[in-house]
PDB file of N, CA and C in Angstrom:
ATOM      1  N   ILE Z 248     125.596 118.830 111.847  1.00 85.00           N
ATOM      2  CA  ILE Z 248     125.083 119.993 111.143  1.00 85.00           C
ATOM      3  C   ILE Z 248     124.727 121.063 112.163  1.00 85.00           C
ATOM      4  N   GLY Z 249     124.704 122.283 111.735  1.00 86.00           N
ATOM      5  CA  GLY Z 249     124.455 123.384 112.653  1.00 86.00           C
ATOM      6  C   GLY Z 249     122.983 123.648 112.902  1.00 86.00           C
ATOM      7  N   SER Z 250     122.741 124.395 113.956  1.00 88.00           N
ATOM      8  CA  SER Z 250     121.355 124.701 114.328  1.00 88.00           C
ATOM      9  C   SER Z 250     120.661 125.558 113.272  1.00 88.00           C
ATOM     10  N   THR Z 251     121.414 126.399 112.578  1.00 91.00           N
ATOM     11  CA  THR Z 251     120.809 127.216 111.525  1.00 91.00           C
ATOM     12  C   THR Z 251     120.279 126.337 110.407  1.00 91.00           C
ATOM     13  N   PHE Z 252     121.057 125.340 110.009  1.00 91.00           N
ATOM     14  CA  PHE Z 252     120.612 124.443 108.945  1.00 91.00           C
ATOM     15  C   PHE Z 252     119.405 123.620 109.389  1.00 91.00           C
ATOM     16  N   ILE Z 253     119.397 123.190 110.633  1.00 92.00           N
ATOM     17  CA  ILE Z 253     118.244 122.450 111.161  1.00 92.00           C
ATOM     18  C   ILE Z 253     116.995 123.333 111.099  1.00 92.00           C
ATOM     19  N   THR Z 254     117.146 124.602 111.463  1.00 91.00           N
ATOM     20  CA  THR Z 254     116.019 125.533 111.404  1.00 91.00           C
ATOM     21  C   THR Z 254     115.525 125.692 109.971  1.00 91.00           C
ATOM     22  N   VAL Z 255     116.452 125.782 109.013  1.00 92.00           N
ATOM     23  CA  VAL Z 255     116.079 125.890 107.600  1.00 92.00           C
ATOM     24  C   VAL Z 255     115.301 124.652 107.164  1.00 92.00           C
ATOM     25  N   LEU Z 256     115.794 123.458 107.540  1.00 91.00           N
ATOM     26  CA  LEU Z 256     115.093 122.215 107.199  1.00 91.00           C
ATOM     27  C   LEU Z 256     113.687 122.204 107.777  1.00 91.00           C
ATOM     28  N   GLU Z 257     113.559 122.596 109.045  1.00 93.00           N
ATOM     29  CA  GLU Z 257     112.249 122.601 109.690  1.00 93.00           C
ATOM     30  C   GLU Z 257     111.292 123.573 108.994  1.00 93.00           C
ATOM     31  N   ARG Z 258     111.779 124.766 108.688  1.00 93.00           N
ATOM     32  CA  ARG Z 258     110.919 125.753 108.022  1.00 93.00           C
ATOM     33  C   ARG Z 258     110.501 125.270 106.637  1.00 93.00           C
ATOM     34  N   TYR Z 259     111.452 124.726 105.906  1.00 93.00           N
ATOM     35  CA  TYR Z 259     111.143 124.248 104.559  1.00 93.00           C
ATOM     36  C   TYR Z 259     110.173 123.069 104.616  1.00 93.00           C
ATOM     37  N   GLY Z 260     110.404 122.146 105.555  1.00 92.00           N
ATOM     38  CA  GLY Z 260     109.509 121.006 105.723  1.00 92.00           C
ATOM     39  C   GLY Z 260     108.097 121.439 106.070  1.00 92.00           C
ATOM     40  N   LYS Z 261     107.977 122.432 106.938  1.00 92.00           N
ATOM     41  CA  LYS Z 261     106.656 122.949 107.319  1.00 92.00           C
ATOM     42  C   LYS Z 261     105.972 123.634 106.136  1.00 92.00           C
ATOM     43  N   GLU Z 262     106.744 124.387 105.363  1.00 92.00           N
ATOM     44  CA  GLU Z 262     106.183 125.074 104.192  1.00 92.00           C
ATOM     45  C   GLU Z 262     105.690 124.060 103.158  1.00 92.00           C
ATOM     46  N   LEU Z 263     106.476 123.018 102.930  1.00 92.00           N
ATOM     47  CA  LEU Z 263     106.045 121.967 102.005  1.00 92.00           C
ATOM     48  C   LEU Z 263     104.767 121.298 102.507  1.00 92.00           C
ATOM     49  N   ALA Z 264     104.728 120.957 103.793  1.00 91.00           N
ATOM     50  CA  ALA Z 264     103.553 120.295 104.368  1.00 91.00           C
ATOM     51  C   ALA Z 264     102.321 121.184 104.262  1.00 91.00           C
ATOM     52  N   LYS Z 265     102.510 122.475 104.496  1.00 91.00           N
ATOM     53  CA  LYS Z 265     101.393 123.418 104.406  1.00 91.00           C
ATOM     54  C   LYS Z 265     100.794 123.429 103.004  1.00 91.00           C
ATOM     55  N   ASN Z 266     101.624 123.141 102.009  1.00 88.00           N
ATOM     56  CA  ASN Z 266     101.177 123.140 100.620  1.00 88.00           C
ATOM     57  C   ASN Z 266     100.961 121.729 100.072  1.00 88.00           C
ATOM     58  N   GLY Z 267     100.855 120.748 100.986  1.00 87.00           N
ATOM     59  CA  GLY Z 267     100.539 119.385 100.579  1.00 87.00           C
ATOM     60  C   GLY Z 267     101.726 118.535 100.187  1.00 87.00           C
ATOM     61  N   GLY Z 268     102.941 119.004 100.432  1.00 90.00           N
ATOM     62  CA  GLY Z 268     104.138 118.248 100.063  1.00 90.00           C
ATOM     63  C   GLY Z 268     104.833 117.629 101.256  1.00 90.00           C
ATOM     64  N   GLN Z 269     105.937 116.991 100.982  1.00 92.00           N
ATOM     65  CA  GLN Z 269     106.751 116.361 102.022  1.00 92.00           C
ATOM     66  C   GLN Z 269     108.220 116.534 101.674  1.00 92.00           C
ATOM     67  N   LEU Z 270     109.036 116.756 102.681  1.00 93.00           N
ATOM     68  CA  LEU Z 270     110.479 116.869 102.492  1.00 93.00           C
ATOM     69  C   LEU Z 270     111.102 115.509 102.718  1.00 93.00           C
ATOM     70  N   MET Z 271     111.931 115.090 101.773  1.00 95.00           N
ATOM     71  CA  MET Z 271     112.671 113.837 101.876  1.00 95.00           C
ATOM     72  C   MET Z 271     114.141 114.147 101.687  1.00 95.00           C
ATOM     73  N   LEU Z 272     114.977 113.560 102.534  1.00 95.00           N
ATOM     74  CA  LEU Z 272     116.419 113.785 102.461  1.00 95.00           C
ATOM     75  C   LEU Z 272     117.128 112.482 102.148  1.00 95.00           C
ATOM     76  N   SER Z 273     118.050 112.533 101.205  1.00 96.00           N
ATOM     77  CA  SER Z 273     118.827 111.336 100.878  1.00 96.00           C
ATOM     78  C   SER Z 273     120.291 111.574 101.224  1.00 96.00           C
ATOM     79  N   GLY Z 274     121.024 110.478 101.384  1.00 95.00           N
ATOM     80  CA  GLY Z 274     122.435 110.574 101.730  1.00 95.00           C
ATOM     81  C   GLY Z 274     122.665 110.981 103.169  1.00 95.00           C
ATOM     82  N   VAL Z 275     121.741 110.636 104.049  1.00 95.00           N
ATOM     83  CA  VAL Z 275     121.809 111.051 105.452  1.00 95.00           C
ATOM     84  C   VAL Z 275     122.681 110.060 106.241  1.00 95.00           C
ATOM     85  N   HIS Z 276     123.740 110.595 106.840  1.00 95.00           N
ATOM     86  CA  HIS Z 276     124.618 109.766 107.665  1.00 95.00           C
ATOM     87  C   HIS Z 276     123.969 109.510 109.029  1.00 95.00           C
ATOM     88  N   ASP Z 277     124.346 108.416 109.667  1.00 94.00           N
ATOM     89  CA  ASP Z 277     123.763 108.037 110.960  1.00 94.00           C
ATOM     90  C   ASP Z 277     123.864 109.163 111.988  1.00 94.00           C
ATOM     91  N   ARG Z 278     125.003 109.828 112.017  1.00 94.00           N
ATOM     92  CA  ARG Z 278     125.212 110.914 112.982  1.00 94.00           C
ATOM     93  C   ARG Z 278     124.213 112.049 112.753  1.00 94.00           C
ATOM     94  N   VAL Z 279     123.959 112.365 111.492  1.00 93.00           N
ATOM     95  CA  VAL Z 279     122.997 113.430 111.159  1.00 93.00           C
ATOM     96  C   VAL Z 279     121.586 112.978 111.498  1.00 93.00           C
ATOM     97  N   ARG Z 280     121.253 111.725 111.174  1.00 93.00           N
ATOM     98  CA  ARG Z 280     119.932 111.176 111.518  1.00 93.00           C
ATOM     99  C   ARG Z 280     119.700 111.272 113.025  1.00 93.00           C
ATOM    100  N   ASP Z 281     120.701 110.871 113.805  1.00 93.00           N
ATOM    101  CA  ASP Z 281     120.589 110.934 115.266  1.00 93.00           C
ATOM    102  C   ASP Z 281     120.373 112.367 115.744  1.00 93.00           C
ATOM    103  N   GLN Z 282     121.073 113.305 115.112  1.00 93.00           N
ATOM    104  CA  GLN Z 282     120.918 114.704 115.490  1.00 93.00           C
ATOM    105  C   GLN Z 282     119.525 115.221 115.146  1.00 93.00           C
ATOM    106  N   LEU Z 283     119.005 114.832 113.999  1.00 92.00           N
ATOM    107  CA  LEU Z 283     117.651 115.260 113.621  1.00 92.00           C
ATOM    108  C   LEU Z 283     116.607 114.677 114.570  1.00 92.00           C
ATOM    109  N   ILE Z 284     116.820 113.453 115.011  1.00 92.00           N
ATOM    110  CA  ILE Z 284     115.907 112.840 115.983  1.00 92.00           C
ATOM    111  C   ILE Z 284     116.026 113.546 117.326  1.00 92.00           C
ATOM    112  N   ARG Z 285     117.264 113.777 117.764  1.00 91.00           N
ATOM    113  CA  ARG Z 285     117.519 114.406 119.065  1.00 91.00           C
ATOM    114  C   ARG Z 285     116.937 115.817 119.128  1.00 91.00           C
ATOM    115  N   THR Z 286     116.983 116.546 118.025  1.00 90.00           N
ATOM    116  CA  THR Z 286     116.470 117.920 118.005  1.00 90.00           C
ATOM    117  C   THR Z 286     114.983 117.980 117.652  1.00 90.00           C
ATOM    118  N   GLU Z 287     114.370 116.803 117.542  1.00 90.00           N
ATOM    119  CA  GLU Z 287     112.936 116.671 117.252  1.00 90.00           C
ATOM    120  C   GLU Z 287     112.555 117.232 115.882  1.00 90.00           C
ATOM    121  N   THR Z 288     113.529 117.305 114.983  1.00 88.00           N
ATOM    122  CA  THR Z 288     113.257 117.723 113.614  1.00 88.00           C
ATOM    123  C   THR Z 288     112.397 116.685 112.915  1.00 88.00           C
ATOM    124  N   THR Z 289     112.426 115.449 113.401  1.00 85.00           N
ATOM    125  CA  THR Z 289     111.624 114.383 112.801  1.00 85.00           C
ATOM    126  C   THR Z 289     110.136 114.579 113.055  1.00 85.00           C
ATOM    127  N   GLU Z 290     109.773 115.577 113.852  1.00 84.00           N
ATOM    128  CA  GLU Z 290     108.363 115.938 113.964  1.00 84.00           C
ATOM    129  C   GLU Z 290     107.917 116.671 112.700  1.00 84.00           C
ATOM    130  N   THR Z 291     108.870 117.286 112.010  1.00 86.00           N
ATOM    131  CA  THR Z 291     108.600 117.995 110.759  1.00 86.00           C
ATOM    132  C   THR Z 291     108.924 117.123 109.555  1.00 86.00           C
ATOM    133  N   ILE Z 292     110.062 116.441 109.617  1.00 89.00           N
ATOM    134  CA  ILE Z 292     110.506 115.543 108.542  1.00 89.00           C
ATOM    135  C   ILE Z 292     110.444 114.126 109.103  1.00 89.00           C
ATOM    136  N   SER Z 293     109.533 113.342 108.609  1.00 88.00           N
ATOM    137  CA  SER Z 293     109.341 111.988 109.106  1.00 88.00           C
ATOM    138  C   SER Z 293     110.626 111.170 108.989  1.00 88.00           C
ATOM    139  N   GLU Z 294     110.888 110.332 109.988  1.00 91.00           N
ATOM    140  CA  GLU Z 294     112.069 109.452 109.949  1.00 91.00           C
ATOM    141  C   GLU Z 294     112.071 108.569 108.707  1.00 91.00           C
ATOM    142  N   GLU Z 295     110.897 108.187 108.236  1.00 92.00           N
ATOM    143  CA  GLU Z 295     110.824 107.342 107.035  1.00 92.00           C
ATOM    144  C   GLU Z 295     111.233 108.106 105.777  1.00 92.00           C
ATOM    145  N   HIS Z 296     111.374 109.421 105.893  1.00 93.00           N
ATOM    146  CA  HIS Z 296     111.802 110.242 104.765  1.00 93.00           C
ATOM    147  C   HIS Z 296     113.270 110.645 104.857  1.00 93.00           C
ATOM    148  N   LEU Z 297     113.998 109.997 105.753  1.00 95.00           N
ATOM    149  CA  LEU Z 297     115.442 110.191 105.858  1.00 95.00           C
ATOM    150  C   LEU Z 297     116.097 108.941 105.288  1.00 95.00           C
ATOM    151  N   PHE Z 298     116.687 109.065 104.118  1.00 96.00           N
ATOM    152  CA  PHE Z 298     117.266 107.916 103.426  1.00 96.00           C
ATOM    153  C   PHE Z 298     118.766 107.873 103.684  1.00 96.00           C
ATOM    154  N   ALA Z 299     119.191 106.783 104.283  1.00 95.00           N
ATOM    155  CA  ALA Z 299     120.562 106.640 104.767  1.00 95.00           C
ATOM    156  C   ALA Z 299     121.586 106.635 103.637  1.00 95.00           C
ATOM    157  N   ALA Z 300     122.709 107.270 103.907  1.00 95.00           N
ATOM    158  CA  ALA Z 300     123.839 107.233 102.988  1.00 95.00           C
ATOM    159  C   ALA Z 300     124.356 105.800 102.895  1.00 95.00           C
ATOM    160  N   THR Z 301     124.795 105.428 101.707  1.00 93.00           N
ATOM    161  CA  THR Z 301     125.375 104.103 101.500  1.00 93.00           C
ATOM    162  C   THR Z 301     126.713 104.266 100.793  1.00 93.00           C
ATOM    163  N   GLU Z 302     127.419 103.174 100.647  1.00 93.00           N
ATOM    164  CA  GLU Z 302     128.693 103.215  99.933  1.00 93.00           C
ATOM    165  C   GLU Z 302     128.486 103.360  98.428  1.00 93.00           C
ATOM    166  N   THR Z 303     127.288 103.056  97.946  1.00 93.00           N
ATOM    167  CA  THR Z 303     126.984 103.155  96.518  1.00 93.00           C
ATOM    168  C   THR Z 303     126.472 104.556  96.204  1.00 93.00           C
ATOM    169  N   LEU Z 304     127.224 105.276  95.399  1.00 93.00           N
ATOM    170  CA  LEU Z 304     126.863 106.637  95.048  1.00 93.00           C
ATOM    171  C   LEU Z 304     125.489 106.669  94.366  1.00 93.00           C
ATOM    172  N   GLY Z 305     124.585 107.479  94.906  1.00 93.00           N
ATOM    173  CA  GLY Z 305     123.264 107.652  94.318  1.00 93.00           C
ATOM    174  C   GLY Z 305     122.209 106.663  94.783  1.00 93.00           C
ATOM    175  N   ALA Z 306     122.597 105.632  95.535  1.00 95.00           N
ATOM    176  CA  ALA Z 306     121.634 104.602  95.941  1.00 95.00           C
ATOM    177  C   ALA Z 306     120.524 105.170  96.830  1.00 95.00           C
ATOM    178  N   SER Z 307     120.882 106.010  97.789  1.00 96.00           N
ATOM    179  CA  SER Z 307     119.847 106.556  98.677  1.00 96.00           C
ATOM    180  C   SER Z 307     118.945 107.537  97.937  1.00 96.00           C
ATOM    181  N   THR Z 308     119.496 108.218  96.934  1.00 95.00           N
ATOM    182  CA  THR Z 308     118.676 109.133  96.135  1.00 95.00           C
ATOM    183  C   THR Z 308     117.691 108.350  95.284  1.00 95.00           C
ATOM    184  N   LYS Z 309     118.128 107.237  94.728  1.00 95.00           N
ATOM    185  CA  LYS Z 309     117.211 106.382  93.961  1.00 95.00           C
ATOM    186  C   LYS Z 309     116.100 105.857  94.863  1.00 95.00           C
ATOM    187  N   GLU Z 310     116.465 105.445  96.075  1.00 95.00           N
ATOM    188  CA  GLU Z 310     115.476 104.943  97.029  1.00 95.00           C
ATOM    189  C   GLU Z 310     114.469 106.042  97.374  1.00 95.00           C
ATOM    190  N   ALA Z 311     114.960 107.253  97.597  1.00 95.00           N
ATOM    191  CA  ALA Z 311     114.074 108.379  97.907  1.00 95.00           C
ATOM    192  C   ALA Z 311     113.157 108.684  96.720  1.00 95.00           C
ATOM    193  N   LEU Z 312     113.689 108.598  95.516  1.00 94.00           N
ATOM    194  CA  LEU Z 312     112.899 108.857  94.321  1.00 94.00           C
ATOM    195  C   LEU Z 312     111.770 107.842  94.162  1.00 94.00           C
ATOM    196  N   VAL Z 313     112.062 106.576  94.406  1.00 94.00           N
ATOM    197  CA  VAL Z 313     111.030 105.534  94.347  1.00 94.00           C
ATOM    198  C   VAL Z 313     109.940 105.829  95.379  1.00 94.00           C
ATOM    199  N   HIS Z 314     110.361 106.174  96.588  1.00 93.00           N
ATOM    200  CA  HIS Z 314     109.408 106.479  97.655  1.00 93.00           C
ATOM    201  C   HIS Z 314     108.575 107.716  97.289  1.00 93.00           C
ATOM    202  N   ALA Z 315     109.222 108.741  96.749  1.00 92.00           N
ATOM    203  CA  ALA Z 315     108.523 109.976  96.380  1.00 92.00           C
ATOM    204  C   ALA Z 315     107.509 109.730  95.272  1.00 92.00           C
ATOM    205  N   ARG Z 316     107.891 108.945  94.276  1.00 90.00           N
ATOM    206  CA  ARG Z 316     106.957 108.650  93.183  1.00 90.00           C
ATOM    207  C   ARG Z 316     105.757 107.850  93.680  1.00 90.00           C
ATOM    208  N   ALA Z 317     105.992 106.921  94.597  1.00 90.00           N
ATOM    209  CA  ALA Z 317     104.884 106.153  95.173  1.00 90.00           C
ATOM    210  C   ALA Z 317     103.958 107.080  95.954  1.00 90.00           C
ATOM    211  N   TRP Z 318     104.540 107.997  96.719  1.00 89.00           N
ATOM    212  CA  TRP Z 318     103.729 108.949  97.482  1.00 89.00           C
ATOM    213  C   TRP Z 318     102.917 109.823  96.532  1.00 89.00           C
ATOM    214  N   LEU Z 319     103.560 110.325  95.471  1.00 85.00           N
ATOM    215  CA  LEU Z 319     102.854 111.157  94.502  1.00 85.00           C
ATOM    216  C   LEU Z 319     101.725 110.391  93.826  1.00 85.00           C
ATOM    217  N   SER Z 320     101.956 109.129  93.510  1.00 84.00           N
ATOM    218  CA  SER Z 320     100.909 108.302  92.890  1.00 84.00           C
ATOM    219  C   SER Z 320      99.711 108.179  93.822  1.00 84.00           C
ATOM    220  N   ALA Z 321      99.985 108.011  95.096  1.00 86.00           N
ATOM    221  CA  ALA Z 321      98.899 107.906  96.074  1.00 86.00           C
ATOM    222  C   ALA Z 321      98.136 109.220  96.202  1.00 86.00           C
ATOM    223  N   GLN Z 322      98.797 110.328  95.899  1.00 81.00           N
ATOM    224  CA  GLN Z 322      98.155 111.644  95.966  1.00 81.00           C
ATOM    225  C   GLN Z 322      97.427 111.985  94.673  1.00 81.00           C
ATOM    226  N   GLU Z 323      97.542 111.108  93.680  1.00 69.00           N
ATOM    227  CA  GLU Z 323      96.958 111.314  92.363  1.00 69.00           C
ATOM    228  C   GLU Z 323      97.505 112.568  91.689  1.00 69.00           C
ATOM    229  N   ILE Z 324      98.807 112.779  91.850  1.00 60.00           N
ATOM    230  CA  ILE Z 324      99.503 113.889  91.214  1.00 60.00           C
ATOM    231  C   ILE Z 324     100.260 113.329  90.021  1.00 60.00           C
ATOM    232  N   VAL Z 325     100.123 113.941  88.881  1.00 59.00           N
ATOM    233  CA  VAL Z 325     100.792 113.471  87.672  1.00 59.00           C
ATOM    234  C   VAL Z 325     102.229 113.977  87.679  1.00 59.00           C
ATOM    235  N   VAL Z 326     103.162 113.043  87.468  1.00 57.00           N
ATOM    236  CA  VAL Z 326     104.579 113.377  87.423  1.00 57.00           C
ATOM    237  C   VAL Z 326     105.142 112.856  86.117  1.00 57.00           C
ATOM    238  N   GLU Z 327     105.873 113.713  85.425  1.00 62.00           N
ATOM    239  CA  GLU Z 327     106.525 113.262  84.207  1.00 62.00           C
ATOM    240  C   GLU Z 327     107.628 112.293  84.567  1.00 62.00           C
ATOM    241  N   ASP Z 328     107.742 111.211  83.815  1.00 62.00           N
ATOM    242  CA  ASP Z 328     108.789 110.222  84.039  1.00 62.00           C
ATOM    243  C   ASP Z 328     110.011 110.632  83.228  1.00 62.00           C
ATOM    244  N   ASP Z 329     111.045 111.065  83.922  1.00 59.00           N
ATOM    245  CA  ASP Z 329     112.261 111.484  83.231  1.00 59.00           C
ATOM    246  C   ASP Z 329     113.371 110.441  83.388  1.00 59.00           C
ATOM    247  N   SER Z 330     112.995 109.235  83.746  1.00 61.00           N
ATOM    248  CA  SER Z 330     113.992 108.199  84.016  1.00 61.00           C
ATOM    249  C   SER Z 330     114.820 107.865  82.788  1.00 61.00           C
ATOM    250  N   ASP Z 331     114.327 108.135  81.591  1.00 56.00           N
ATOM    251  CA  ASP Z 331     115.098 107.867  80.382  1.00 56.00           C
ATOM    252  C   ASP Z 331     116.265 108.838  80.232  1.00 56.00           C
ATOM    253  N   ASN Z 332     116.116 110.044  80.786  1.00 53.00           N
ATOM    254  CA  ASN Z 332     117.121 111.080  80.576  1.00 53.00           C
ATOM    255  C   ASN Z 332     118.012 111.335  81.796  1.00 53.00           C
ATOM    256  N   THR Z 333     117.635 110.834  82.950  1.00 53.00           N
ATOM    257  CA  THR Z 333     118.321 111.199  84.167  1.00 53.00           C
ATOM    258  C   THR Z 333     119.005 110.007  84.817  1.00 53.00           C
ATOM    259  N   PRO Z 334     120.273 109.785  84.508  1.00 48.00           N
ATOM    260  CA  PRO Z 334     120.985 108.702  85.195  1.00 48.00           C
ATOM    261  C   PRO Z 334     121.310 109.105  86.617  1.00 48.00           C
ATOM    262  N   LEU Z 335     121.113 108.185  87.542  1.00 49.00           N
ATOM    263  CA  LEU Z 335     121.487 108.446  88.936  1.00 49.00           C
ATOM    264  C   LEU Z 335     122.573 107.529  89.373  1.00 49.00           C
TER     265      LEU Z 335
END
């Protein structure tokens, strides 16, 4: 990925953190993960919030969603459950 996109990710991650949120990325290939670590973007986006791409379409997004809902529950933020309407 390019340096401009990395800068966008860092800015967005910082803005979310400033407002009490966290950026999570799903479908991240090993090469991209390595680049984010090498460029120290993981100081803004935690490595635990980079969900690896898999051969199963949507699997990493489901994993990220489970992690995000658990994080939101710990923050005592109410989230509507749309799992009945949203197939992944």
